[in-house]
mmCIF file of C-alpha atoms in Angstrom:
data_model
loop_
_atom_site.group_PDB
_atom_site.id
_atom_site.type_symbol
_atom_site.label_atom_id
_atom_site.label_comp_id
_atom_site.label_asym_id
_atom_site.label_seq_id
_atom_site.Cartn_x
_atom_site.Cartn_y
_atom_site.Cartn_z
ATOM 1 C CA MET A 6 -25.686 52.755 -91.207
ATOM 2 C CA THR A 7 -26.718 50.283 -88.017
ATOM 3 C CA ALA A 8 -24.548 48.820 -85.304
ATOM 4 C CA THR A 9 -24.336 45.512 -87.415
ATOM 5 C CA THR A 10 -22.176 47.570 -89.730
ATOM 6 C CA THR A 11 -20.332 49.973 -87.786
ATOM 7 C CA VAL A 12 -19.413 47.369 -84.722
ATOM 8 C CA PRO A 13 -16.595 45.182 -86.113
ATOM 9 C CA SER A 14 -17.891 41.411 -86.805
ATOM 10 C CA ASP A 15 -15.174 40.069 -84.290
ATOM 11 C CA ILE A 16 -16.479 42.418 -81.728
ATOM 12 C CA TRP A 17 -20.500 41.085 -82.542
ATOM 13 C CA GLN A 18 -19.079 37.525 -82.918
ATOM 14 C CA GLU A 19 -17.769 37.870 -78.644
ATOM 15 C CA VAL A 20 -20.976 39.568 -77.839
ATOM 16 C CA PHE A 21 -22.960 36.990 -79.243
ATOM 17 C CA THR A 22 -20.741 33.930 -77.909
ATOM 18 C CA GLN A 23 -20.766 35.885 -74.297
ATOM 19 C CA CYS A 24 -24.720 35.104 -74.589
ATOM 20 C CA LEU A 25 -24.860 30.676 -75.057
ATOM 21 C CA PRO A 26 -26.763 29.600 -71.698
ATOM 22 C CA TRP A 27 -24.036 27.287 -70.439
ATOM 23 C CA GLU A 28 -25.813 26.233 -67.425
ATOM 24 C CA ASP A 29 -22.625 24.465 -65.881
ATOM 25 C CA ILE A 30 -19.383 25.461 -65.980
ATOM 26 C CA ASP A 31 -18.048 21.909 -66.952
ATOM 27 C CA SER A 32 -20.922 21.620 -69.738
ATOM 28 C CA GLN A 33 -19.746 21.576 -73.252
ATOM 29 C CA PHE A 34 -23.317 20.746 -75.006
ATOM 30 C CA LEU A 35 -25.556 23.144 -75.871
ATOM 31 C CA LYS A 36 -29.506 22.684 -75.076
ATOM 32 C CA PRO A 37 -31.431 24.516 -78.073
ATOM 33 C CA SER A 38 -34.537 26.844 -76.725
ATOM 34 C CA THR A 39 -36.473 29.825 -78.397
ATOM 35 C CA SER A 40 -35.438 31.602 -74.977
ATOM 36 C CA THR A 41 -32.574 31.327 -74.869
ATOM 37 C CA ALA A 42 -28.844 31.873 -77.596
ATOM 38 C CA PRO A 43 -28.123 31.236 -80.140
ATOM 39 C CA LEU A 44 -31.913 30.933 -81.411
ATOM 40 C CA LEU A 45 -33.041 33.665 -79.235
ATOM 41 C CA LEU A 46 -30.767 36.018 -80.947
ATOM 42 C CA ARG A 47 -32.207 35.268 -84.285
ATOM 43 C CA GLN A 48 -35.562 36.794 -83.204
ATOM 44 C CA VAL A 49 -34.291 39.900 -82.597
ATOM 45 C CA CYS A 50 -34.672 41.487 -86.210
ATOM 46 C CA ARG A 51 -33.322 40.633 -89.792
ATOM 47 C CA SER A 52 -29.786 41.782 -89.196
ATOM 48 C CA TRP A 53 -29.009 39.833 -85.834
ATOM 49 C CA ARG A 54 -30.693 36.740 -87.308
ATOM 50 C CA ASP A 55 -28.071 36.771 -90.386
ATOM 51 C CA LEU A 56 -25.100 37.985 -88.261
ATOM 52 C CA ALA A 57 -26.251 34.731 -85.814
ATOM 53 C CA ASP A 58 -26.053 32.584 -88.529
ATOM 54 C CA SER A 59 -22.992 33.669 -89.574
ATOM 55 C CA ILE A 60 -21.109 32.508 -86.933
ATOM 56 C CA ALA A 61 -19.904 29.174 -86.565
ATOM 57 C CA THR A 62 -19.186 28.955 -82.784
ATOM 58 C CA LEU A 63 -22.834 29.414 -81.950
ATOM 59 C CA TRP A 64 -24.062 26.014 -83.112
ATOM 60 C CA SER A 65 -20.642 23.686 -83.033
ATOM 61 C CA SER A 66 -22.126 22.466 -79.861
ATOM 62 C CA LEU A 67 -25.369 20.788 -79.491
ATOM 63 C CA SER A 68 -27.583 18.076 -76.976
ATOM 64 C CA ILE A 69 -29.668 16.086 -78.594
ATOM 65 C CA LYS A 70 -32.353 14.291 -75.790
ATOM 66 C CA VAL A 71 -34.268 11.218 -77.691
ATOM 67 C CA SER A 72 -37.864 10.793 -76.316
ATOM 68 C CA ARG A 73 -40.687 9.093 -77.340
ATOM 69 C CA ASP A 74 -42.104 11.686 -78.890
ATOM 70 C CA GLY A 75 -38.773 11.627 -81.144
ATOM 71 C CA CYS A 76 -35.943 13.739 -80.951
ATOM 72 C CA ILE A 77 -35.283 17.178 -78.893
ATOM 73 C CA PRO A 78 -34.652 19.111 -81.409
ATOM 74 C CA ARG A 79 -36.299 16.888 -84.592
ATOM 75 C CA ALA A 80 -34.154 15.197 -87.078
ATOM 76 C CA ASP A 81 -34.392 17.757 -89.639
ATOM 77 C CA LEU A 82 -33.263 21.040 -87.339
ATOM 78 C CA VAL A 83 -30.228 18.868 -86.250
ATOM 79 C CA SER A 84 -29.266 19.231 -89.315
ATOM 80 C CA THR A 85 -29.741 22.887 -89.942
ATOM 81 C CA TRP A 86 -28.017 23.194 -86.541
ATOM 82 C CA LEU A 87 -24.805 21.755 -87.321
ATOM 83 C CA ALA A 88 -24.820 23.060 -91.022
ATOM 84 C CA ARG A 89 -24.629 26.586 -89.380
ATOM 85 C CA ALA A 90 -20.993 25.796 -87.507
ATOM 86 C CA HIS A 91 -19.414 25.869 -91.501
ATOM 87 C CA GLY A 92 -17.246 23.251 -90.147
ATOM 88 C CA GLN A 93 -16.068 23.968 -87.101
ATOM 89 C CA PRO A 94 -15.646 20.962 -84.600
ATOM 90 C CA LEU A 95 -18.654 19.566 -83.542
ATOM 91 C CA ASP A 96 -19.684 18.450 -79.692
ATOM 92 C CA ILE A 97 -22.206 16.574 -79.743
ATOM 93 C CA SER A 98 -24.174 14.599 -77.164
ATOM 94 C CA VAL A 99 -27.016 12.222 -77.849
ATOM 95 C CA THR A 100 -28.574 10.939 -74.984
ATOM 96 C CA LEU A 101 -32.124 8.924 -73.703
ATOM 97 C CA ASP A 102 -35.122 10.405 -72.004
ATOM 98 C CA THR A 103 -36.466 9.209 -68.429
ATOM 99 C CA ARG A 104 -39.006 7.737 -70.609
ATOM 100 C CA PRO A 105 -38.229 6.874 -74.276
ATOM 101 C CA GLY A 106 -40.990 4.993 -75.113
ATOM 102 C CA PRO A 107 -41.980 2.229 -77.751
ATOM 103 C CA SER A 108 -40.526 4.226 -80.315
ATOM 104 C CA ALA A 109 -36.702 4.654 -78.956
ATOM 105 C CA PHE A 110 -35.469 2.435 -81.573
ATOM 106 C CA GLU A 111 -36.527 4.434 -84.620
ATOM 107 C CA ASN A 112 -35.840 7.647 -82.692
ATOM 108 C CA ALA A 113 -32.331 6.812 -82.189
ATOM 109 C CA GLU A 114 -32.085 6.085 -85.062
ATOM 110 C CA LEU A 115 -33.304 9.000 -86.651
ATOM 111 C CA ALA A 116 -30.954 11.099 -83.903
ATOM 112 C CA LEU A 117 -27.612 9.061 -84.833
ATOM 113 C CA LEU A 118 -28.655 9.577 -88.827
ATOM 114 C CA SER A 119 -29.033 13.470 -88.119
ATOM 115 C CA ILE A 120 -25.296 13.499 -87.012
ATOM 116 C CA THR A 121 -23.147 11.309 -88.560
ATOM 117 C CA PRO A 122 -23.227 13.022 -92.173
ATOM 118 C CA PHE A 123 -21.169 15.609 -89.972
ATOM 119 C CA PHE A 124 -18.297 13.022 -88.915
ATOM 120 C CA GLY A 125 -16.168 14.689 -90.821
ATOM 121 C CA THR A 126 -16.250 17.732 -87.998
ATOM 122 C CA TRP A 127 -16.954 15.882 -84.870
ATOM 123 C CA ARG A 128 -14.713 16.590 -81.720
ATOM 124 C CA HIS A 129 -16.522 15.675 -78.644
ATOM 125 C CA ILE A 130 -19.230 12.506 -78.834
ATOM 126 C CA VAL A 131 -21.297 11.142 -76.115
ATOM 127 C CA VAL A 132 -23.550 8.824 -77.369
ATOM 128 C CA LEU A 133 -26.025 7.281 -74.471
ATOM 129 C CA LEU A 134 -28.777 5.167 -75.505
ATOM 130 C CA GLY A 135 -28.525 2.192 -73.928
ATOM 131 C CA PRO A 136 -30.197 -0.811 -75.857
ATOM 132 C CA PHE A 137 -31.427 1.141 -78.873
ATOM 133 C CA VAL A 138 -28.611 1.633 -80.755
ATOM 134 C CA SER A 139 -25.596 -0.713 -81.338
ATOM 135 C CA LEU A 140 -22.123 0.075 -82.199
ATOM 136 C CA ASP A 141 -22.627 -2.388 -85.514
ATOM 137 C CA ARG A 142 -25.291 0.584 -86.699
ATOM 138 C CA LEU A 143 -23.410 3.547 -85.948
ATOM 139 C CA GLY A 144 -20.446 1.847 -87.865
ATOM 140 C CA GLN A 145 -22.411 1.268 -90.714
ATOM 141 C CA MET A 146 -23.848 4.886 -90.641
ATOM 142 C CA ILE A 147 -20.448 6.426 -90.811
ATOM 143 C CA PRO A 148 -19.173 7.812 -93.750
ATOM 144 C CA SER A 149 -16.003 6.749 -94.880
ATOM 145 C CA THR A 150 -13.920 9.986 -94.625
ATOM 146 C CA ILE A 151 -11.358 11.060 -92.171
ATOM 147 C CA SER A 152 -12.466 12.904 -88.902
ATOM 148 C CA PRO A 153 -9.414 15.112 -87.827
ATOM 149 C CA TYR A 154 -10.983 16.605 -85.127
ATOM 150 C CA PHE A 155 -12.218 13.578 -83.149
ATOM 151 C CA LYS A 156 -10.503 13.753 -80.042
ATOM 152 C CA SER A 157 -13.370 12.351 -77.621
ATOM 153 C CA PHE A 158 -16.013 9.420 -77.712
ATOM 154 C CA HIS A 159 -18.276 8.348 -74.613
ATOM 155 C CA TRP A 160 -20.467 4.851 -76.031
ATOM 156 C CA ASP A 161 -22.749 2.983 -74.099
ATOM 157 C CA PHE A 162 -23.059 0.101 -76.304
ATOM 158 C CA PRO A 163 -25.917 -2.402 -75.818
ATOM 159 C CA ASP A 164 -23.592 -5.954 -76.561
ATOM 160 C CA SER A 165 -20.192 -7.636 -75.223
ATOM 161 C CA TYR A 166 -16.838 -5.432 -75.708
ATOM 162 C CA GLU A 167 -16.675 -8.772 -77.873
ATOM 163 C CA ARG A 168 -18.795 -7.723 -80.647
ATOM 164 C CA ALA A 169 -17.822 -4.143 -80.362
ATOM 165 C CA ALA A 170 -14.377 -4.171 -80.964
ATOM 166 C CA GLY A 171 -14.536 -4.306 -84.773
ATOM 167 C CA ASN A 172 -16.721 -1.311 -84.782
ATOM 168 C CA LEU A 173 -14.498 0.280 -82.867
ATOM 169 C CA GLU A 174 -11.447 -0.582 -84.823
ATOM 170 C CA HIS A 175 -13.249 0.981 -87.754
ATOM 171 C CA ILE A 176 -13.929 4.272 -85.737
ATOM 172 C CA PHE A 177 -10.487 4.611 -84.785
ATOM 173 C CA SER A 178 -9.513 4.101 -88.547
ATOM 174 C CA HIS A 179 -11.305 7.002 -89.328
ATOM 175 C CA ALA A 180 -10.513 9.213 -86.473
ATOM 176 C CA PRO A 181 -6.486 9.555 -86.198
ATOM 177 C CA GLN A 182 -6.148 11.844 -83.146
ATOM 178 C CA LEU A 183 -8.975 10.534 -81.445
ATOM 179 C CA ARG A 184 -7.317 9.711 -77.694
ATOM 180 C CA ASP A 185 -10.212 9.957 -74.820
ATOM 181 C CA LEU A 186 -12.422 6.526 -74.961
ATOM 182 C CA ASN A 187 -14.650 6.358 -71.914
ATOM 183 C CA LEU A 188 -17.063 2.867 -72.448
ATOM 184 C CA SER A 189 -20.009 1.318 -70.196
ATOM 185 C CA SER A 190 -21.885 -1.632 -71.663
ATOM 186 C CA GLU A 191 -25.124 -3.110 -70.787
ATOM 187 C CA ILE A 192 -23.799 -6.550 -70.574
ATOM 188 C CA CYS A 193 -20.971 -7.574 -67.533
ATOM 189 C CA ALA A 194 -18.021 -8.770 -68.489
ATOM 190 C CA ASN A 195 -16.355 -12.253 -69.435
ATOM 191 C CA HIS A 196 -13.279 -13.137 -70.479
ATOM 192 C CA ILE A 197 -12.316 -12.566 -73.965
ATOM 193 C CA VAL A 198 -9.619 -14.973 -74.791
ATOM 194 C CA ASP A 199 -8.340 -12.804 -78.144
ATOM 195 C CA LEU A 200 -8.973 -9.265 -76.764
ATOM 196 C CA MET A 201 -8.947 -6.861 -79.722
ATOM 197 C CA VAL A 202 -7.551 -3.058 -78.497
ATOM 198 C CA PRO A 203 -7.928 -1.253 -81.695
ATOM 199 C CA PHE A 204 -7.137 2.052 -79.174
ATOM 200 C CA THR A 205 -3.592 1.784 -78.338
ATOM 201 C CA ASN A 206 -2.980 5.351 -78.811
ATOM 202 C CA LEU A 207 -5.195 6.508 -75.935
ATOM 203 C CA THR A 208 -3.722 9.119 -73.430
ATOM 204 C CA SER A 209 -7.449 8.592 -71.305
ATOM 205 C CA LEU A 210 -9.033 5.767 -71.022
ATOM 206 C CA THR A 211 -12.535 5.146 -68.828
ATOM 207 C CA LEU A 212 -14.411 1.760 -68.520
ATOM 208 C CA SER A 213 -17.514 1.881 -66.572
ATOM 209 C CA ASN A 214 -19.862 -1.038 -66.183
ATOM 210 C CA ALA A 215 -17.429 -3.921 -65.958
ATOM 211 C CA VAL A 216 -16.470 -3.290 -69.601
ATOM 212 C CA PHE A 217 -13.941 -5.933 -68.588
ATOM 213 C CA THR A 218 -12.407 -8.716 -66.612
ATOM 214 C CA ILE A 219 -9.529 -8.298 -64.352
ATOM 215 C CA GLN A 220 -7.440 -9.965 -66.715
ATOM 216 C CA ASN A 221 -8.409 -8.180 -69.695
ATOM 217 C CA CYS A 222 -7.846 -5.024 -68.522
ATOM 218 C CA CYS A 223 -4.532 -5.703 -67.424
ATOM 219 C CA GLU A 224 -4.001 -6.738 -71.148
ATOM 220 C CA VAL A 225 -5.495 -3.567 -72.073
ATOM 221 C CA LEU A 226 -3.347 -1.333 -70.430
ATOM 222 C CA LYS A 227 -0.156 -3.821 -71.072
ATOM 223 C CA GLN A 228 -0.927 -2.195 -74.423
ATOM 224 C CA CYS A 229 -2.048 1.172 -73.954
ATOM 225 C CA ILE A 230 1.869 2.491 -72.461
ATOM 226 C CA ASN A 231 0.402 6.131 -73.656
ATOM 227 C CA LEU A 232 -2.342 6.810 -70.903
ATOM 228 C CA THR A 233 -2.482 9.518 -68.638
ATOM 229 C CA ARG A 234 -5.263 8.899 -67.227
ATOM 230 C CA PHE A 235 -7.612 5.757 -66.686
ATOM 231 C CA GLN A 236 -10.508 4.889 -64.632
ATOM 232 C CA ALA A 237 -12.515 1.542 -64.325
ATOM 233 C CA PHE A 238 -15.231 -0.870 -62.625
ATOM 234 C CA LEU A 239 -13.775 -4.294 -62.773
ATOM 235 C CA GLN A 240 -15.541 -7.522 -61.733
ATOM 236 C CA GLY A 241 -14.438 -11.087 -61.796
ATOM 237 C CA GLN A 242 -11.456 -13.321 -60.453
ATOM 238 C CA PHE A 243 -7.996 -13.877 -62.950
ATOM 239 C CA GLU A 244 -9.251 -16.979 -65.476
ATOM 240 C CA MET A 245 -5.088 -17.862 -65.176
ATOM 241 C CA PRO A 246 -2.133 -16.283 -63.732
ATOM 242 C CA THR A 247 -1.064 -14.402 -67.041
ATOM 243 C CA PHE A 248 0.376 -11.505 -64.959
ATOM 244 C CA VAL A 249 1.682 -13.196 -61.572
ATOM 245 C CA ASN A 250 5.540 -13.772 -61.246
ATOM 246 C CA LYS A 251 6.451 -11.991 -64.274
ATOM 247 C CA PRO A 252 8.238 -7.739 -63.844
ATOM 248 C CA PRO A 253 5.752 -5.407 -64.127
ATOM 249 C CA THR A 254 4.767 -3.254 -66.857
ATOM 250 C CA ILE A 255 5.475 0.485 -66.815
ATOM 251 C CA LEU A 256 3.084 3.178 -67.611
ATOM 252 C CA PRO A 257 5.521 5.766 -67.680
ATOM 253 C CA ASN A 258 2.596 8.745 -67.927
ATOM 254 C CA LEU A 259 -0.079 7.728 -65.933
ATOM 255 C CA GLN A 260 -1.086 10.384 -63.226
ATOM 256 C CA THR A 261 -4.667 9.416 -62.748
ATOM 257 C CA PHE A 262 -5.658 5.986 -61.625
ATOM 258 C CA GLY A 263 -9.007 5.303 -60.439
ATOM 259 C CA ILE A 264 -10.410 1.243 -59.752
ATOM 260 C CA SER A 265 -13.703 0.247 -58.076
ATOM 261 C CA SER A 266 -13.952 -3.702 -57.778
ATOM 262 C CA THR A 267 -15.573 -6.031 -55.903
ATOM 263 C CA SER A 268 -12.666 -8.870 -56.362
ATOM 264 C CA MET A 269 -10.369 -10.720 -54.560
ATOM 265 C CA ASP A 270 -7.650 -10.464 -57.160
ATOM 266 C CA ILE A 271 -7.360 -6.586 -57.443
ATOM 267 C CA HIS A 272 -4.424 -6.704 -55.932
ATOM 268 C CA LEU A 273 -2.924 -8.348 -59.020
ATOM 269 C CA VAL A 274 -3.209 -5.008 -60.835
ATOM 270 C CA PHE A 275 -0.873 -3.526 -59.005
ATOM 271 C CA GLU A 276 1.830 -6.210 -58.978
ATOM 272 C CA ALA A 277 1.561 -6.407 -62.241
ATOM 273 C CA PHE A 278 2.391 -2.545 -63.245
ATOM 274 C CA THR A 279 4.145 0.685 -62.078
ATOM 275 C CA PHE A 280 3.267 3.840 -62.267
ATOM 276 C CA PRO A 281 6.206 6.210 -62.301
ATOM 277 C CA SER A 282 4.324 9.627 -63.040
ATOM 278 C CA LEU A 283 1.989 8.801 -59.909
ATOM 279 C CA LEU A 284 3.458 11.708 -57.052
ATOM 280 C CA PRO A 285 2.283 12.111 -53.705
ATOM 281 C CA GLY A 286 -1.797 13.600 -53.763
ATOM 282 C CA THR A 287 -2.468 12.484 -57.196
ATOM 283 C CA PRO A 288 -6.181 11.846 -57.233
ATOM 284 C CA THR A 289 -5.762 8.082 -56.997
ATOM 285 C CA GLU A 290 -8.609 6.049 -55.627
ATOM 286 C CA VAL A 291 -9.134 2.047 -55.064
ATOM 287 C CA ILE A 292 -12.461 1.000 -53.704
ATOM 288 C CA LEU A 293 -12.486 -2.364 -52.516
ATOM 289 C CA GLN A 294 -15.388 -4.547 -51.225
ATOM 290 C CA PRO A 295 -15.878 -4.970 -47.436
ATOM 291 C CA ASP A 296 -14.530 -8.378 -47.129
ATOM 292 C CA PHE A 297 -11.163 -7.732 -48.533
ATOM 293 C CA THR A 298 -8.848 -8.491 -46.046
ATOM 294 C CA ALA A 299 -6.603 -6.392 -43.780
ATOM 295 C CA THR A 300 -3.634 -8.377 -45.266
ATOM 296 C CA ARG A 301 -4.487 -8.040 -48.952
ATOM 297 C CA ARG A 302 -5.131 -4.223 -48.041
ATOM 298 C CA ARG A 303 -1.453 -3.366 -46.757
ATOM 299 C CA HIS A 304 -0.575 -5.762 -49.855
ATOM 300 C CA VAL A 305 -1.438 -2.861 -51.877
ATOM 301 C CA ARG A 306 -0.602 0.202 -49.766
ATOM 302 C CA GLY A 307 2.875 -1.427 -49.365
ATOM 303 C CA ARG A 308 3.170 -1.824 -53.029
ATOM 304 C CA SER A 309 1.931 2.155 -53.626
ATOM 305 C CA THR A 310 4.058 3.743 -51.513
ATOM 306 C CA ASN A 311 3.655 7.585 -52.036
ATOM 307 C CA VAL A 312 0.837 6.497 -54.839
ATOM 308 C CA LEU A 313 -2.469 5.907 -52.932
ATOM 309 C CA ALA A 314 -4.704 8.849 -51.886
ATOM 310 C CA GLU A 315 -7.274 7.453 -51.418
ATOM 311 C CA LEU A 316 -7.911 3.742 -50.185
ATOM 312 C CA SER A 317 -11.567 3.012 -49.428
ATOM 313 C CA GLN A 318 -14.035 0.524 -48.696
ATOM 314 C CA ASP A 319 -17.765 0.271 -49.898
#
């Protein structure tokens, strides 16, 4: 009898799982390599190959890089890898190489086409492809099925939020458990009059690269009352005094609140909201531009007694 038949399968699963090369303790996306597990384990012998192929958790995470030579790993190998997860929730990142080359549009689409058939088991998804794939295209690729495990989505879209909102609504309609959203845009924000917010059930929201103006950001916060974490880079001035001299909106569960802004109107965010769950020592940060007046800095602090852990200037 061989070791693979005498040792219980759950012991083998734990041993093989411990072999996975997590380079960073915070990393959740596995970079395939024949010199590391699980591919290395498949090369030992036929029994280990069959055993590795049967352990779904070895194949439930994948990092895909879009380069000038195509996808790494190749798109057909991506499908083989994810199929071995046997329906386990999937953690996938699709990112650009430093020099993606002239075929970046084609290769980026191939990468997404290789993962969208597994939409029903998505869990944590990061798509950072800059201008090479639009949210419109991703929405067209996603099958008409529910993804019950989909919890976290990070997207860097090439167009304005106004154009992306309808496709976000499509994604959220197929992902009832999606609670963590990270958006970044290649285009600086302009004020949107009729703002669509299809993600009111979020608990965590990160807005990078000035996705929204300050006023639109306040409109988002007023609709996402279940947030426990919010971080954003904001720009621009208030277009109209929508939230001025009105009772502040209460965000009862917000525990982490971080804003980076170069706007002289950033204090209006604090006047528009109350955060009762922010306690002393909470990792809250407000970064203000150098010419933000001392009076306004005191105003922000005064309204945020026992809330701000740090108030700094760039």
